[in-house]
Amino acid sequence: MGYGRKKARNNLRGKSITSFDDLSISQISNIFEAVPKMKKLVERRRMGKALEGQIIALLFFEPSSRTFSSFSSAIKRLGGQTIEYQNPAQTSSSVKGETLEDTIKTFETYSNGIVMRHFVPGAPRIASEVSINPVINAGDGAGEHPTQALLDLYTIKEKHGKLSGLTGLIAGDLLNGRTVHSLLRGFSMFKNNTIYLLSPSSLRLNREDYSEFKKRGLKLIEIEKESQMPKDADFWYWTRVQKERFKSQKEYEKVKTRFVLTPKLASQASKKTIFMHPLPRVGEIDEAMDQDPRSLYFRNQIRNGLLVRMALLSLIFTK
Ligand code: NCD
């Protein structure tokens, strides 16, 4: 990554981020280079100025704890303000049948940008085509979650010092897990990465993504048993089986905790292996794992979620 230059040009100003593919390696570098400055602001309890005078609308059509709050906190820490709409599907004019396009046109007038979570894959992309202001995808159905992948990659880089030449494992719901879809796009941008994909066969990565990532040079190894997991991996990234995407509760019950990260399983991993999860967890990581110093889901990932989003927002909304 181009860390050589003293001050990188801001090539994110005014940009929408609806897929991880909207980002280039140089933009990722710019975001990561801005993180230490954000960390200082937070540690010194200072407000930044990058978003002063700006209002960002948070439109969350699907439930969220971390993503919603970290965006809200990040905007305020940068001196901006928010219009916060959780659950507009029940409380806004969309109940009356208003189209997404019309909702976006309205919020575009009240704000300088939109952070959006929606149950329809591709909805943020449509919003970005309608809106004159930047739109950031905070999760679109089983599609993508690009800012989660940014914080995940930052967490890996912080620990291992690189984003190429990695060996990792991603486990759980690879079919419906949007964080996985963005994260794999991220790994496919860097060289010599090998990712083991552990899931029940019904929750395998969709074939289109699988061949696309392979074409990009990402080495993918699909496995279905714990015994095939890489023991000396740089990371094990666990995910929740996405209950809300299942047609029947029975089908969900069959696979929900097929793969659980327990201290016994973790004892097979090397000392350098870090354990990650985008959260929330619902049984797929044993709580006893929280004490393991290799577990980063409550520590680094959450903290980095705030800092990386601050860095991204400060670059997109710079005046
Ligand atoms: C994830 C999401 O919403 O996609 N959560 C998050 O934003 N950290 C993961 C999940 O819900 O399983």
PDB file of C-alpha atoms and ligand atoms in Angstrom, residues 60 62-68 117 138-141 144-145 147-148 151 176-180 237 239-242 244-245 277-282 284 309, ligand 1:
ATOM      1  CA  PHE A  60     -31.814   2.521   8.983  1.00  0.00           C
ATOM      2  CA  GLU A  62     -33.132  -2.722   9.333  1.00  0.00           C
ATOM      3  CA  PRO A  63     -32.136  -3.182  13.008  1.00  0.00           C
ATOM      4  CA  SER A  64     -28.675  -2.122  14.142  1.00  0.00           C
ATOM      5  CA  SER A  65     -26.766  -1.431  17.347  1.00  0.00           C
ATOM      6  CA  ARG A  66     -23.073  -0.974  16.569  1.00  0.00           C
ATOM      7  CA  THR A  67     -23.200   0.365  13.039  1.00  0.00           C
ATOM      8  CA  PHE A  68     -25.912   2.936  13.794  1.00  0.00           C
ATOM      9  CA  ARG A 117     -29.119   0.395   5.918  1.00  0.00           C
ATOM     10  CA  ALA A 138     -24.354   0.563   6.159  1.00  0.00           C
ATOM     11  CA  GLY A 139     -25.618  -2.889   5.121  1.00  0.00           C
ATOM     12  CA  ASP A 140     -28.017  -3.842   2.304  1.00  0.00           C
ATOM     13  CA  GLY A 141     -29.869  -7.102   2.934  1.00  0.00           C
ATOM     14  CA  GLU A 144     -22.697  -5.884   1.365  1.00  0.00           C
ATOM     15  CA  HIS A 145     -21.429  -3.973   4.377  1.00  0.00           C
ATOM     16  CA  THR A 147     -17.596  -0.060   6.293  1.00  0.00           C
ATOM     17  CA  GLN A 148     -17.572  -3.252   8.380  1.00  0.00           C
ATOM     18  CA  LEU A 151     -12.782  -1.889  10.095  1.00  0.00           C
ATOM     19  CA  ASN A 176     -26.320 -14.388   3.465  1.00  0.00           C
ATOM     20  CA  GLY A 177     -23.623 -12.691   5.532  1.00  0.00           C
ATOM     21  CA  ARG A 178     -23.076  -9.276   3.989  1.00  0.00           C
ATOM     22  CA  THR A 179     -19.954  -8.559   6.036  1.00  0.00           C
ATOM     23  CA  VAL A 180     -18.333 -11.590   4.385  1.00  0.00           C
ATOM     24  CA  TYR A 237     -13.474 -14.697  11.277  1.00  0.00           C
ATOM     25  CA  THR A 239     -20.197 -14.985  11.549  1.00  0.00           C
ATOM     26  CA  ARG A 240     -23.797 -15.372  12.656  1.00  0.00           C
ATOM     27  CA  VAL A 241     -26.244 -17.490  10.687  1.00  0.00           C
ATOM     28  CA  GLN A 242     -28.575 -14.792   9.333  1.00  0.00           C
ATOM     29  CA  GLU A 244     -33.800 -13.010   9.052  1.00  0.00           C
ATOM     30  CA  ARG A 245     -32.901 -14.287   5.571  1.00  0.00           C
ATOM     31  CA  HIS A 277     -16.686 -11.497  14.577  1.00  0.00           C
ATOM     32  CA  PRO A 278     -18.739  -8.523  13.297  1.00  0.00           C
ATOM     33  CA  LEU A 279     -21.297  -9.086  16.111  1.00  0.00           C
ATOM     34  CA  PRO A 280     -23.992  -9.650  17.229  1.00  0.00           C
ATOM     35  CA  ARG A 281     -23.242 -13.268  18.143  1.00  0.00           C
ATOM     36  CA  VAL A 282     -26.060 -15.645  18.898  1.00  0.00           C
ATOM     37  CA  GLU A 284     -21.644 -19.282  17.561  1.00  0.00           C
ATOM     38  CA  ARG A 309     -15.851   5.468  10.240  1.00  0.00           C
TER      39      ARG A 309
HETATM   40  C1  NCD B   1     -23.550  -7.297  10.950  1.00  0.00           C
HETATM   41  C2  NCD B   1     -24.601  -6.876   9.970  1.00  0.00           C
HETATM   42  O1  NCD B   1     -25.525  -6.133  10.315  1.00  0.00           O
HETATM   43  O2  NCD B   1     -24.463  -7.266   8.839  1.00  0.00           O
HETATM   44  N1  NCD B   1     -23.548  -6.542  12.103  1.00  0.00           N
HETATM   45  C3  NCD B   1     -22.837  -5.386  12.100  1.00  0.00           C
HETATM   46  O3  NCD B   1     -23.143  -4.442  11.407  1.00  0.00           O
HETATM   47  N2  NCD B   1     -21.735  -5.366  12.848  1.00  0.00           N
HETATM   48  C4  NCD B   1     -23.488  -8.748  11.182  1.00  0.00           C
HETATM   49  C5  NCD B   1     -24.729  -9.490  11.519  1.00  0.00           C
HETATM   50  O4  NCD B   1     -25.794  -8.921  11.721  1.00  0.00           O
HETATM   51  O5  NCD B   1     -24.626 -10.716  11.596  1.00  0.00           O
END
